Each structure stands twice: as C-alpha cells, then as structure tokens.
Coordinates of C-alpha atoms and ligand atoms in Angstrom, one line a residue:
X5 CA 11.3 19.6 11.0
X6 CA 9.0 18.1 13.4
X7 CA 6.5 15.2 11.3
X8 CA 3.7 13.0 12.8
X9 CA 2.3 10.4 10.8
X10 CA -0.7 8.8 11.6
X11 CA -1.8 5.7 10.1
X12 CA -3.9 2.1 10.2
X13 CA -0.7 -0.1 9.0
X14 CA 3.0 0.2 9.8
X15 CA 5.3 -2.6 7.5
X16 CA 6.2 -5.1 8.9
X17 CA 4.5 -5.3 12.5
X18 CA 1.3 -4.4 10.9
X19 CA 0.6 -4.9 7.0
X20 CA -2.1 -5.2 5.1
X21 CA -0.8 -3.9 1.7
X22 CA 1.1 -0.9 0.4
X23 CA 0.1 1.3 3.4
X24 CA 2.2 0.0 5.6
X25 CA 5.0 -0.3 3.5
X26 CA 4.6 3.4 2.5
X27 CA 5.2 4.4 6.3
X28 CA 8.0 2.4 7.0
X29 CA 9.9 3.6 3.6
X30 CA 9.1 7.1 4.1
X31 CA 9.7 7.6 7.8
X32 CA 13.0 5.6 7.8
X33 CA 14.2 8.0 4.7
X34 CA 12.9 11.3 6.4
X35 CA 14.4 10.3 9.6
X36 CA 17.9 9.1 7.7
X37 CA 17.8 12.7 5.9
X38 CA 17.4 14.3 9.6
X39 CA 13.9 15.0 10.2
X40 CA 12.3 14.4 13.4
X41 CA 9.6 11.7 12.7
X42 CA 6.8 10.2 14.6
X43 CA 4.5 7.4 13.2
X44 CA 1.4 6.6 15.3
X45 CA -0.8 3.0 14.5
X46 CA -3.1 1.3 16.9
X47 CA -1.7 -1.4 18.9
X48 CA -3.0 -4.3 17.4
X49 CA -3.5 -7.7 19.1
X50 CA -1.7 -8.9 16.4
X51 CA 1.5 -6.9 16.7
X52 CA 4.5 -8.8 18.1
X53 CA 5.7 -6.2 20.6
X54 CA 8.6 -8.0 21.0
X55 CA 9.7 -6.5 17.4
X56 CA 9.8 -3.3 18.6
X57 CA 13.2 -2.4 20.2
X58 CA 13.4 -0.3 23.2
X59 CA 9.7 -0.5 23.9
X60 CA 8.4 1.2 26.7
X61 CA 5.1 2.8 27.9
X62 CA 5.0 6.5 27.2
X63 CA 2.0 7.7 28.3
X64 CA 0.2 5.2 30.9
X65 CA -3.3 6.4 30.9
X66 CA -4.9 9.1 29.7
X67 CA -8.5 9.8 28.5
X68 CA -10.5 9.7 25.0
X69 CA -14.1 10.7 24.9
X70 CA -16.7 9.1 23.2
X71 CA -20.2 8.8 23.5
X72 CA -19.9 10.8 26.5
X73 CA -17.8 8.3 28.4
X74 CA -13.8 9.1 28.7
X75 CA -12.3 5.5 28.3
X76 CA -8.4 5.3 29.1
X77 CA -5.7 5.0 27.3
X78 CA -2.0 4.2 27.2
X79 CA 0.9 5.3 24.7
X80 CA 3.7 3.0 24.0
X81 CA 6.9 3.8 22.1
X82 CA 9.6 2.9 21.0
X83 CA 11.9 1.8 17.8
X84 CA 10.6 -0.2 14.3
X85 CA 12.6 -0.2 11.3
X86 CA 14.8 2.7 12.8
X87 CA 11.4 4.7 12.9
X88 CA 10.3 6.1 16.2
X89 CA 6.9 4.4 17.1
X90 CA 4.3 5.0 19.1
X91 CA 1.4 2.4 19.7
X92 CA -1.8 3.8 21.0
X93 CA -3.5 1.3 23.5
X94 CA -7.4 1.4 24.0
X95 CA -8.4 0.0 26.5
X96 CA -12.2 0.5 25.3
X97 CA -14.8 -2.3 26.4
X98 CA -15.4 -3.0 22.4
X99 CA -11.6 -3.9 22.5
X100 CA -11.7 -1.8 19.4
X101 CA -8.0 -3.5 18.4
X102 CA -8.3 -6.5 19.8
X103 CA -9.8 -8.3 16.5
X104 CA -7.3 -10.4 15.2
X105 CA -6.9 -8.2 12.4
X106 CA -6.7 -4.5 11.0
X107 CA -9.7 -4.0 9.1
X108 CA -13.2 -5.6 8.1
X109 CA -14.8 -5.2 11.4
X110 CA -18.4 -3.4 11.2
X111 CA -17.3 -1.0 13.3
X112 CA -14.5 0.3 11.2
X113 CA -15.2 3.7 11.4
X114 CA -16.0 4.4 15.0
X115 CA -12.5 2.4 16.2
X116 CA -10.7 4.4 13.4
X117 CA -12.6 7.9 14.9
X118 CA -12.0 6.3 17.8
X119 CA -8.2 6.0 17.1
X120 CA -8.3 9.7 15.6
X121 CA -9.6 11.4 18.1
X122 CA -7.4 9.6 20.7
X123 CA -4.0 10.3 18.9
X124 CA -5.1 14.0 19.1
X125 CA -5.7 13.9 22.7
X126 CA -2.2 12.9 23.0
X127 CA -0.8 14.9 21.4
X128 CA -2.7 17.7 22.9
X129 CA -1.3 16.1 26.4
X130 CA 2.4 16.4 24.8
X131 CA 1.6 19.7 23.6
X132 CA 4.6 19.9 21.4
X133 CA 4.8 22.1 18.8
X134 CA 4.4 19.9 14.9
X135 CA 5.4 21.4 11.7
X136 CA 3.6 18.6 10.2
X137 CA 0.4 16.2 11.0
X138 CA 0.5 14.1 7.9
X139 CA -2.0 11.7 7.5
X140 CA -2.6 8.8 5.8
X141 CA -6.2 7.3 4.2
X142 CA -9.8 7.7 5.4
X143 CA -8.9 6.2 8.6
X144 CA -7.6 9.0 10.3
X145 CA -8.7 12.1 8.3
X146 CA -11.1 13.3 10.6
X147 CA -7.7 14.6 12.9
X148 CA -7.8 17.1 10.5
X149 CA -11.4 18.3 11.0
X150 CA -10.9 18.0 15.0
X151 CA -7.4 19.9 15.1
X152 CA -9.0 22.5 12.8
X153 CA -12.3 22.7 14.5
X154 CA -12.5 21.4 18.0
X155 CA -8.8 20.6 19.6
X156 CA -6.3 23.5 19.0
X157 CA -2.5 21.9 19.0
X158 CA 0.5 24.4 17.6
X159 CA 0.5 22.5 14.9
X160 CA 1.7 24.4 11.4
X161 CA 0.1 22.3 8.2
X162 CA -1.4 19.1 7.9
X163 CA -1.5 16.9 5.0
X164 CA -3.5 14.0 3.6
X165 CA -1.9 11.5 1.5
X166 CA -5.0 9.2 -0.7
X167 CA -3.5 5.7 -1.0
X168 CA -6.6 4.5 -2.2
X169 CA -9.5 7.0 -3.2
X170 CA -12.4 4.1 -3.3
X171 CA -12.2 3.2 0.3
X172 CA -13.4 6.4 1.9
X173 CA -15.0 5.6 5.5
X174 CA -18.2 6.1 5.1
X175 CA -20.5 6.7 8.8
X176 CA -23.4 7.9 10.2
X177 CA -23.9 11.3 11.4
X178 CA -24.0 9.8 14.8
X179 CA -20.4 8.5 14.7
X180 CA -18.7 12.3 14.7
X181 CA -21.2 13.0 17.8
X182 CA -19.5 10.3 19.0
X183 CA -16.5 11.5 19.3
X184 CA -17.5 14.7 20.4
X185 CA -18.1 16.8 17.0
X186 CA -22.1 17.6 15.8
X187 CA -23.1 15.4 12.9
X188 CA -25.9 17.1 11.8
X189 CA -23.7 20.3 12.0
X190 CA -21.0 18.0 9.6
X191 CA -23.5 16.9 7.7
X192 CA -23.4 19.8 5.2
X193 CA -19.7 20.2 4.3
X194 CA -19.3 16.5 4.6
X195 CA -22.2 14.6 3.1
X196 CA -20.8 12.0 0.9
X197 CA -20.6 12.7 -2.7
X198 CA -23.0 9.7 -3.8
X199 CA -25.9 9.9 -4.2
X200 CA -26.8 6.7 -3.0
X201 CA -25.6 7.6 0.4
X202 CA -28.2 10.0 1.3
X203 CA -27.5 11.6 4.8
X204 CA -23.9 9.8 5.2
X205 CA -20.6 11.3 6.6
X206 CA -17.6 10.9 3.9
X207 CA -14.3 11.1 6.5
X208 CA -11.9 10.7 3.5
X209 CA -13.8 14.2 1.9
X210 CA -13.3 15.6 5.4
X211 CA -9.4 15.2 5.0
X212 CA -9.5 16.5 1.3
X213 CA -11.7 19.4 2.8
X214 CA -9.6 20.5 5.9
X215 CA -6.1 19.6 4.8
X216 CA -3.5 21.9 4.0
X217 CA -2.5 19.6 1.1
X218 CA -3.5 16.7 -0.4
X219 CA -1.6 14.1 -2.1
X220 CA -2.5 11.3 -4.5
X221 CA 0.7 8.0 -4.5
X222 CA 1.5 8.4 -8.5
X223 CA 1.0 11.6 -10.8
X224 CA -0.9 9.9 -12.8
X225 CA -3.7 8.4 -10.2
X226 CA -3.8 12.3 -8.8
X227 CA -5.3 13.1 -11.9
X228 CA -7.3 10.5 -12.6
X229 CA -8.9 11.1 -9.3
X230 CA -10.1 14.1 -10.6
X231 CA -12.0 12.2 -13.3
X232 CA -15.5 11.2 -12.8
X233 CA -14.9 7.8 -14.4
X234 CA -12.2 7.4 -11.7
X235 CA -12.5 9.4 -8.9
X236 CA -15.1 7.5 -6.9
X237 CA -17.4 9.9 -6.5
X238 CA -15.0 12.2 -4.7
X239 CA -13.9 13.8 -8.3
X240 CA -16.2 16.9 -7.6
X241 CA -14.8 17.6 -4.2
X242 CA -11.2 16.8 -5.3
X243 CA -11.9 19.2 -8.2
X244 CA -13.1 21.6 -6.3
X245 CA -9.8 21.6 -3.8
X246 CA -7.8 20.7 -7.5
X247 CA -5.2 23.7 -6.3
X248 CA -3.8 21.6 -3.3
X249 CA -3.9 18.3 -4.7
X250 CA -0.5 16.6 -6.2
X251 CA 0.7 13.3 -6.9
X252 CA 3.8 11.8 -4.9
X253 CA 5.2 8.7 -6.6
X254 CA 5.7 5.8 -3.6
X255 CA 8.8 4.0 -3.6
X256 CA 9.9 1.0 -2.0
X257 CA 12.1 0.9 1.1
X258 CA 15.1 -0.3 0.4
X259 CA 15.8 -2.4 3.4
X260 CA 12.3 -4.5 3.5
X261 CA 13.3 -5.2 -0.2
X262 CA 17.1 -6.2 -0.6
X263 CA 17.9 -9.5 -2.8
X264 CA 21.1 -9.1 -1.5
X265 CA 20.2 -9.6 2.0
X266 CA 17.2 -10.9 2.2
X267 CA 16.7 -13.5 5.2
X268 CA 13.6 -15.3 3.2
X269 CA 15.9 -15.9 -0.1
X270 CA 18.1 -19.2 0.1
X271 CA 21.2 -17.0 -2.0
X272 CA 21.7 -13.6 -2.0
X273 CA 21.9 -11.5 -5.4
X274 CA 22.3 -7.9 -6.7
X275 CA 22.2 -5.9 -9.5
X276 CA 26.0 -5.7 -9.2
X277 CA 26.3 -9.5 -9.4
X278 CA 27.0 -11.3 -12.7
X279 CA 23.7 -12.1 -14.9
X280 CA 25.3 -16.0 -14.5
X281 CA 25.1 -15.0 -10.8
X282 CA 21.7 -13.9 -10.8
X283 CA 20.0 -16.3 -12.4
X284 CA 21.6 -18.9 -10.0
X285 CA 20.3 -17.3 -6.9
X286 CA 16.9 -17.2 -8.8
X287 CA 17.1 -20.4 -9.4
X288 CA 17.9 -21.2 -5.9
X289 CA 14.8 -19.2 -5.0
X290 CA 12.6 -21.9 -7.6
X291 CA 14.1 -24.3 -6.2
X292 CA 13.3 -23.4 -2.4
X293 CA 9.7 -22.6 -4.2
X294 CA 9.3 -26.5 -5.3
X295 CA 10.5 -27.9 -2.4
X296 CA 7.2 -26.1 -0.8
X297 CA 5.1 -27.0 -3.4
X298 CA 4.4 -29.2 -6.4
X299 CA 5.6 -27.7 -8.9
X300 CA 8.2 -28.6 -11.4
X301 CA 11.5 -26.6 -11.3
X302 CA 11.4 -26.2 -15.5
X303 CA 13.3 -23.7 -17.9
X304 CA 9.7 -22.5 -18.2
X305 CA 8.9 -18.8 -17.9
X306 CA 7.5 -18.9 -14.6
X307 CA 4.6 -15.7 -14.4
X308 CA 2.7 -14.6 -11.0
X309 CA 0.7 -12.2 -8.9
X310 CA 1.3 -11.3 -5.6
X311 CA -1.9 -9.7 -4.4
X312 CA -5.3 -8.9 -2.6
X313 CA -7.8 -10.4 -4.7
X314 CA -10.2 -7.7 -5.1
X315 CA -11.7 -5.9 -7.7
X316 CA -9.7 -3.5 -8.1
X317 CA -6.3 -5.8 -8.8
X318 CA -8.3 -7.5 -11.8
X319 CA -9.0 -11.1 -10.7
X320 CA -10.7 -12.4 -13.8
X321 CA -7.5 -11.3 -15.6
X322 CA -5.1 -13.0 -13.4
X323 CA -7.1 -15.9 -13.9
X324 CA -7.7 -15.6 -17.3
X325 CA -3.2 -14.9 -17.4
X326 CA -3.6 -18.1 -15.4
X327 CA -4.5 -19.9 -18.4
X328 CA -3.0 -17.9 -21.1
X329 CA 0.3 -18.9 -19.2
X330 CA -0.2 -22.6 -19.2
X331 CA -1.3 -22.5 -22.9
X332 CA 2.0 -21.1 -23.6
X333 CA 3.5 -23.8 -21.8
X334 CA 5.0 -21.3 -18.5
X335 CA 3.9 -21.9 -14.9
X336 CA 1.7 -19.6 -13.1
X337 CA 2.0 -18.7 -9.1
X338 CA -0.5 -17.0 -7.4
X339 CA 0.2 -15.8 -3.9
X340 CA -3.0 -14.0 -2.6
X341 CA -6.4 -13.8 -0.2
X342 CA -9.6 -12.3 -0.6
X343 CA -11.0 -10.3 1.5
X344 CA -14.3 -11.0 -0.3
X345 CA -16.2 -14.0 0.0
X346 CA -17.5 -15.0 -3.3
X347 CA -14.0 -14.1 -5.1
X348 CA -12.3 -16.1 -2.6
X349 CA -14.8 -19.0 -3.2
X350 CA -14.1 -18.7 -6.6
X351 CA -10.6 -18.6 -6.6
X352 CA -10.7 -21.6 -4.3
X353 CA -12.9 -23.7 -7.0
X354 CA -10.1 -22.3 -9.4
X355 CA -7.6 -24.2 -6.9
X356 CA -9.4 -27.3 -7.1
X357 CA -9.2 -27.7 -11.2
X358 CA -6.0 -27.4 -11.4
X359 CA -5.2 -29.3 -8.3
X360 CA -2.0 -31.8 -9.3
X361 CA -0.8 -29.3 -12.4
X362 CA 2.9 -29.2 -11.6
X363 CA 3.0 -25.9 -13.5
X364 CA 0.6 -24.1 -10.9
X365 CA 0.7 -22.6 -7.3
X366 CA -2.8 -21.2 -6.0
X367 CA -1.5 -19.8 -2.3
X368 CA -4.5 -18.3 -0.7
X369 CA -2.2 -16.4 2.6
X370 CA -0.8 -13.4 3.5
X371 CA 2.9 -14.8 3.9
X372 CA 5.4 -12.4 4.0
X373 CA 8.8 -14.7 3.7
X374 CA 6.8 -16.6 0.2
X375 CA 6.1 -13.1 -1.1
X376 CA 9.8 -12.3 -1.1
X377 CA 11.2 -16.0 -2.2
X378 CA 8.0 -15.6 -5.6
X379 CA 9.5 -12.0 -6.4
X380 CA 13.0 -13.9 -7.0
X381 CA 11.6 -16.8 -8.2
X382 CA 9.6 -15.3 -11.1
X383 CA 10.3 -14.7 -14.6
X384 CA 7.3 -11.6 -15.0
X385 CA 5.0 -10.2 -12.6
X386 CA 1.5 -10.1 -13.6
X387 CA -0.2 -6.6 -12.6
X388 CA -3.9 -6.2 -14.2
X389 CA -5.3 -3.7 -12.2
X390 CA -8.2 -2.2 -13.3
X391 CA -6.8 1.0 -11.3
X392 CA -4.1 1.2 -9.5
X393 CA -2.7 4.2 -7.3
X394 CA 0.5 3.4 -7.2
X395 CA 1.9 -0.2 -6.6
X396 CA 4.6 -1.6 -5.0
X397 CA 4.2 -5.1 -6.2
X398 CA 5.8 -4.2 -10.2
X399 CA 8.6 -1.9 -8.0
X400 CA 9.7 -5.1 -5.9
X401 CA 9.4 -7.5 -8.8
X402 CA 11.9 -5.1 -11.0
X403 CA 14.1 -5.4 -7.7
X404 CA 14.0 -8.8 -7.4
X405 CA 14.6 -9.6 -11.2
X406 CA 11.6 -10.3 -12.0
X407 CA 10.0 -8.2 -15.5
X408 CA 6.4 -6.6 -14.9
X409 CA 3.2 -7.1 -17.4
X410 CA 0.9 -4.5 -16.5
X411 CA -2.3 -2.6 -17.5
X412 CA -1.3 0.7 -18.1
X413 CA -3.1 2.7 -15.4
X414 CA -2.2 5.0 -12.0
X415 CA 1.6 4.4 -11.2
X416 CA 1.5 1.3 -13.1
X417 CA 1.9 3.9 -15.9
X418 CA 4.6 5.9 -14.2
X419 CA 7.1 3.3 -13.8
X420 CA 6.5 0.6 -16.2
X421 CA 7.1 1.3 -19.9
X422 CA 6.6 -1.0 -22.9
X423 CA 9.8 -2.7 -24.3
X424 CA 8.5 -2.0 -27.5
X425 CA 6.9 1.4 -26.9
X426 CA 9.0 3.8 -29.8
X427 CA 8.1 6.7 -28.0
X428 CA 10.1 5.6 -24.8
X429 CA 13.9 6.0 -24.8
X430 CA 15.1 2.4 -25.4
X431 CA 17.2 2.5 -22.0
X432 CA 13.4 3.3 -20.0
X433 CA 11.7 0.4 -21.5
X434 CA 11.4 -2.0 -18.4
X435 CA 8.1 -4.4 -18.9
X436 CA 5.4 -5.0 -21.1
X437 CA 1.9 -2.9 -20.8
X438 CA -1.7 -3.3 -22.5
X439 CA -3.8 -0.7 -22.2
X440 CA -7.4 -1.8 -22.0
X441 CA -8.3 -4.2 -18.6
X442 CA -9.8 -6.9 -20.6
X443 CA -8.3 -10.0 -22.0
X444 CA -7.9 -9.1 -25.3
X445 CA -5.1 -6.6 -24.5
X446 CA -4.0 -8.8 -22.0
X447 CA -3.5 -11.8 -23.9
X448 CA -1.1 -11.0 -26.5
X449 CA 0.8 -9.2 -24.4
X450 CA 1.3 -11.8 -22.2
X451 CA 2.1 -13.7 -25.7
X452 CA 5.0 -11.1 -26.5
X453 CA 6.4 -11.6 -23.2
X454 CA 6.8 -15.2 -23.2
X455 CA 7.8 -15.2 -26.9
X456 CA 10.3 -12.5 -26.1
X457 CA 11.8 -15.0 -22.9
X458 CA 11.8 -17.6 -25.1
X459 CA 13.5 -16.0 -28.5
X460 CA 16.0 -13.8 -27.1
X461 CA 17.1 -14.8 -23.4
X462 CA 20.1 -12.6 -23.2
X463 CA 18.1 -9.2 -23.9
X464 CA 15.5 -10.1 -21.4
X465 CA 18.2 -11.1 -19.0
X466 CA 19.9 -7.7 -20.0
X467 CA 16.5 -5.7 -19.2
X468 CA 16.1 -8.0 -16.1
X469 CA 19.4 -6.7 -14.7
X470 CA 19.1 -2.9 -16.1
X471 CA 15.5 -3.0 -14.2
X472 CA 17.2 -4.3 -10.9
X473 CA 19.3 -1.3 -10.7
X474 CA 16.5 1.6 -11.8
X475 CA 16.4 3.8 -8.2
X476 CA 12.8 3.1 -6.9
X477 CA 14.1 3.6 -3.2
X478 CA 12.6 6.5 -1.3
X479 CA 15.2 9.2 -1.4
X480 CA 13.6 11.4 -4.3
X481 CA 9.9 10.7 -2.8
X482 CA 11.3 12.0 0.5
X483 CA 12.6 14.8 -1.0
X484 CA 9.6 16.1 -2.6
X485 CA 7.4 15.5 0.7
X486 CA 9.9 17.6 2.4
X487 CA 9.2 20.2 -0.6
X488 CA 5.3 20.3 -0.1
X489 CA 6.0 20.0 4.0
X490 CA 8.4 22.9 3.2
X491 CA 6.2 24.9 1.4
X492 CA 3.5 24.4 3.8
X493 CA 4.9 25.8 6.9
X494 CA 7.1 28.6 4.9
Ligands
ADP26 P1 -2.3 -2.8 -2.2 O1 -1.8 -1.9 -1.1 O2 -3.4 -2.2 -3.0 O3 -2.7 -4.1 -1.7 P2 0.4 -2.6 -3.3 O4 0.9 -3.1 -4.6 O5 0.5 -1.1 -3.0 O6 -1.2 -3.0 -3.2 O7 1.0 -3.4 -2.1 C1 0.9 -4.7 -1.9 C2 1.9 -5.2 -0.9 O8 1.3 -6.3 -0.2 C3 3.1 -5.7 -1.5 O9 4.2 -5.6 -0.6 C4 2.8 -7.2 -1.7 O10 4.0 -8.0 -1.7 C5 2.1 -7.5 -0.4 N1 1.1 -8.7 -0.5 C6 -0.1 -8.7 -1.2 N2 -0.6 -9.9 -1.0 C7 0.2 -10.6 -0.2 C8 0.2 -12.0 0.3 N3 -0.9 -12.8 0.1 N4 1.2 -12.4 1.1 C9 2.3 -11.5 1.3 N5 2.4 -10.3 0.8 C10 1.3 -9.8 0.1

C-alpha cells in the first residue's frame, strides 16, 4: 500500500511534542511491516540536514500559488529513522520556515496552507497513484478540501488523525483565497464552531469534514471529543461525522526509546536485566543527573514532569506535586518550557524560591538527551493533565522504569491503571490515578505513591519491572491503521 503522511513535526529532526514522535513510530513500523511510506514536513531552518542519510534534491523547483504569485519550490529526500523523507523547501520571500522554530509565528496558518497546498502540487507533479493521504493536525487538513475540491490526484482515501482537538487553525476567509480556494464560498461548510469567532475559517473542521476517516490518538479522547465539555467546540461537527471517527491508541517507537541502548543514559538496562541490575543503571542515570545539577543523589523517591507547560498539562498541579513531594521528604524534577509568557514567568519566580533546595530541579529547555537521562532517573512520573489525547510521556516513563501518577483522562486512562483499582486484574495495575484535576485528588495520591515506595520497595520494584516489559511499541497501532487504511480503499 502506497501511504503519504503529511505533517508539521517529524521526531527527532523536528519535535515539538508527541507529533513528531507519532510519525517517526508509525512510519518506521508501516514501512518495517512492508508498506510503502512517505512522510512530508517543511524544511525547517532548524533541521540538521546532515541527519538525514542519503539526502538529495528531488524535485528542484517547482511552483505554489498564493495570492496570485507562483513562488518556487524544491523537494528534498531522503532517509530519517529508516523512514523515507521528503523536505519541502519554500523559497517564499516571508521565509515562511526560516523562523528558528516550528510554530508560534502570526502567520501560522498561511505558512501551514502555504505548506498544504505546496505538498499537493507535488504530488500532483509526481502524479503517482496514493492509496493513502493521511494527515496529521490542523496544519495540513486543508489537503483534504484541495484534493477533494480543487486538485484531482488518483488518490484512493484520506485520513485525518486529531492529536490535539483544541488547537484547530483558526484563519480568515482571506487565507483559503490565498491559496487559491474562495473563502466566502468556504465560509459556510467551514465557519468555526464558536461563536466567538464570527466569520472565521476552522481548517481542523475542514479535515473532519472532507476526510474519509477521522481518528482521535486514545479511544477514550475520541469520545470525549464528542462531548461538549471536551470537544472544543468542534463536538457538534465531530458528532455530526460520529460514523467515521475512531480512536487509535499511539505508541511509542521503540528505537527513540530503548534503555538498553540509549546513547544519553551512562548504563544500559532492560526489562530482561536483574531488578539489582536495574536499579544500578538507574542509579547511574541520578547520578549523571547530580553531576549536572544540584541536587542530592538520596534514597529519596525522586518524582518529575517532563513537559510543555501549558494549560492543558496542569501546571498548577505539577507545582502544587512540587510541594506535596518535598513535604514528603522526595525530590522533584521538572524538565519543561512554556510556550506562554505568563506561565513561564511564573514558573521562573517558582525557580527562584527554591533556588539552592538540593531536592529540586526547575529545567526550563527543550533538551532531548535530559529528557531520556530524567525518564531513568525517576522514581514516578507526574502526569496531571487536565486532558490529554494520548501521551507518550507516562508510555516512556513505564519503559524507562519509572511508575506513572496520572489524572485519569484521554489515553492517560487507557494505559495507566490504579495499583489499587479492584476492578483491574492485579497483573494490569501499572501506576497510580486520581480522577478529579484538582489538588485534592492529587495529593493523596501522590501520598499513596510515596508511602507505597517507601513501605514495600520490592513490590514497587516488581511493578517497575512488569511495567518495563508491557508492549507499548507500535506494532498493534500499525496494525489497526492498516485496518482503517484497508477498509478505506476496499
Ligand atoms: P504533547 O505532544 O502534548 O507535548 P506528549 O506526551 O504526547 O505531549 O509528548 C511529549 C513529548 O515531548 C515526549 O517525548 C516528551 O519527552 C517530550 N518533551 C516535552 N517537554 C520536553 C522538554 N522540555 N525537553 C525534552 N523533551 C520534552
């Protein structure tokens, strides 16, 4: 089968979050099971080219039109992460990807139509027949409406997977006409859902519209989608298309995540080695931790996030876990950056108070090698998310060793089940979950977990190791992509 993915992020070359990870893990597994797949991303200024093996220009100009101008274009390809690649160039006089970084420009949408409607040129120019044009987020859902309504390409099904449902590019009328398609015209199958957007384009409703299929990351976030307390004012729209929307669990690709050979971890580790053996290279991992920072290498339960500090992720109860954490006498570690000014500012006031407690780490980066050295290092990985679609951050920790405290919502409900949860087969129980997102929930769990550290080490340990070895790879995710894909183009 023939699969183009189109997408803003491709792990590692260019990650923001989860996205990119999601295209790496799936391509490499559909590829490995003998699918032909292509993954188109922009190419960043910030992508290292020199990552990418065999890479080569494909295509060296052809033309995108937009505002009536035809700017050029190059496509580059070649191999990432045994995925086939292809980098679309633009060489537009905004130097639309030549920011210094994937998102947060003002012009997000119109370099993400711009993007859109570029990779469909191409592709028109290949003119290759596609079983499958699967794309991924707001960003690039429009390439359904143009393949549907404007560009003809033999392609057989498309597909719009919704990593997050509350970023939904919202634009102007003026930004379709842009790229060649009538706003105005738009304007009435796409208006966006809320009403405080009077006369706005919705591109992420335009995918959920015109796909073949849509796909939520967890079961569980695919329905809640459909709720109006959680669908972000797309519920209605995603009710109405309720018959082609399902809910794909993510995994996590099992080369970017391997304690056994990961590069960034001073000694490797598996679930196959001894507990006595694990908990030394996790103790290595502390160590190479405290040698970075000041904090105390202790027989403390050591807690942490790893996360984008946004609203959505809960920052008032990691902070508030912060404290709980010190109170019970553990360490906290917070690896994480804001997008958002004000939480940012706060979280940097946060960083001065405790500035010379040797039982904290406030890390305000994206850094990739930290990431993996914390997910060895810790004892529990604090996930509070108000929602959450799927999360990978709870599937590496359980890789890494490390047990998960989460709130009980999207795929943080899927895959992490209360230790003490009776109606859960004892061999499923893998983490602790509250159920509310406010501290009160939060709290004592976080007080059972340490307690339960503390008072029986060897069943933790035991759980620890059982959680290491639970299959979160991509294989079965894969497989029932290749379902819908299959049943798409039958
Ligand atoms: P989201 O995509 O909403 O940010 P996910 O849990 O799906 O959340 O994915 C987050 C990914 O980003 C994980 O791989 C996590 O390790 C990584 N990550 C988040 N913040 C940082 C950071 N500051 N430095 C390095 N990696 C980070």
């Amino acid at each position: 089968m023939k699969i183009v993915q189109l997408a803003a992020e491709f792990a590692p070359i260019a990650k923001v979050g989860g996205l990119g990870e999601v295209l790496v893990g799936l391509s490499r597994e559909l590829s490995r099971m003998g699918e032909e797949v292509d993954v188109i991303i922009p190419k960043y200024d910030l992508i290292d080219v020199r990552k990418i093996s065999q890479i080569k220009m494909e295509v060296p100009d052809f033309k995108c039109l937009e505002n009536g101008n035809l700017h050029a274009n190059a496509m580059w390809s070649g191999i990432s992460e045994d995925c086939r690649i292809h980098l679309l160039e633009a060489r537009h006089p905004a130097g639309y990807f030549h920011r210094g970084k994937i998102y947060n420009c003002e012009d997000d949408a119109a370099r993400f139509l711009y993007f859109s409607r570029a990779c469909i040129e191409y592709l028109k120019l290949k003119n290759e027949p596609i079983d499958i044009l699967h794309l991924h987020d707001w960003h690039v859902a429009i390439a359904a409406v143009l393949v549907k309504d404007l560009i003809r390409l033999p392609i057989k099904a498309i597909v719009l997977t919704i990593h997050n449902a509350e970023y939904q590019g919202e634009c102007a009328p003026g930004n379709l006409d842009a790229i060649g398609l009538n706003g105005s015209e738009y304007l009435k199958k796409l208006q966006d859902d809320n009403p405080a957007r009077p006369r706005t384009i919705n591109l992420l409703k335009g995918g959920i519209v015109y796909a073949d299929a849509v796909n939520a990351v967890s079961p569980t976030y695919a329905k809640e989608i459909l709720t109006r307390e959680m669908g972000c004012h797309l519920d209605a729209t995603l009710r109405k298309y309720k018959a082609k929307v399902s809910g794909i669990l993510n995994g996590i690709d099992q080369k970017l995540w391997d304690p056994a050979k990961d590069p960034a971890l001073p000694k490797p580790y598996s679930s196959e080695s001894s507990i006595k053996a694990i908990l030394e290279a996790k103790q290595a991992a502390r160590a190479a931790v405290c040698k970075r920072f000041p904090i105390s290498n202790n027989q403390l339960p050591w807690v942490g996030s790893i996360v984008r500090l946004v609203p959505q992720k809960g920052p008032e109860l990691i902070e508030a876990g912060l404290r709980a954490t010190l109170h019970l006498g553990g360490s906290f570690l917070l690896l994480g950056s804001s997008p958002l000014p004000e939480i940012q500012a706060h979280f940097e006031t946060l960083k001065k108070e405790y500035a010379g407690n040797t039982q904290v780490v406030l890390h305000y980066e994206y850094d990739e090698a930290l990431s993996h050295q914390l997910y060895a290092a810790l004892d529990f990985l604090l996930a509070p998310s108000h929602y959450e679609p799927c999360g990978l951050t709870q599937l590496i920790a359980m890789r890494y060793g490390a047990i998960p405290i989460v709130r009980a919502t999207g795929g943080l409900k899927d895959t992490v089940f209360d230790c003490e949860d009776p109606a859960v087969p004892i061999g499923q129980r893998n983490g602790f979950v509250f159920l509310r997102a406010d501290v009160t929930d939060l709290l004592p769990t976080l007080h059972r977990a340490v307690h339960y550290f503390r008072s029986d080490s060897a069943t933790a340990h035991a759980m620890m190791q059982r959680n290491m070895r639970i299959d979160f790879s991509w294989k079965k995710p894969a497989q029932e992509y290749l379902r819908l894909y299959r049943r798409l183009i039958k």
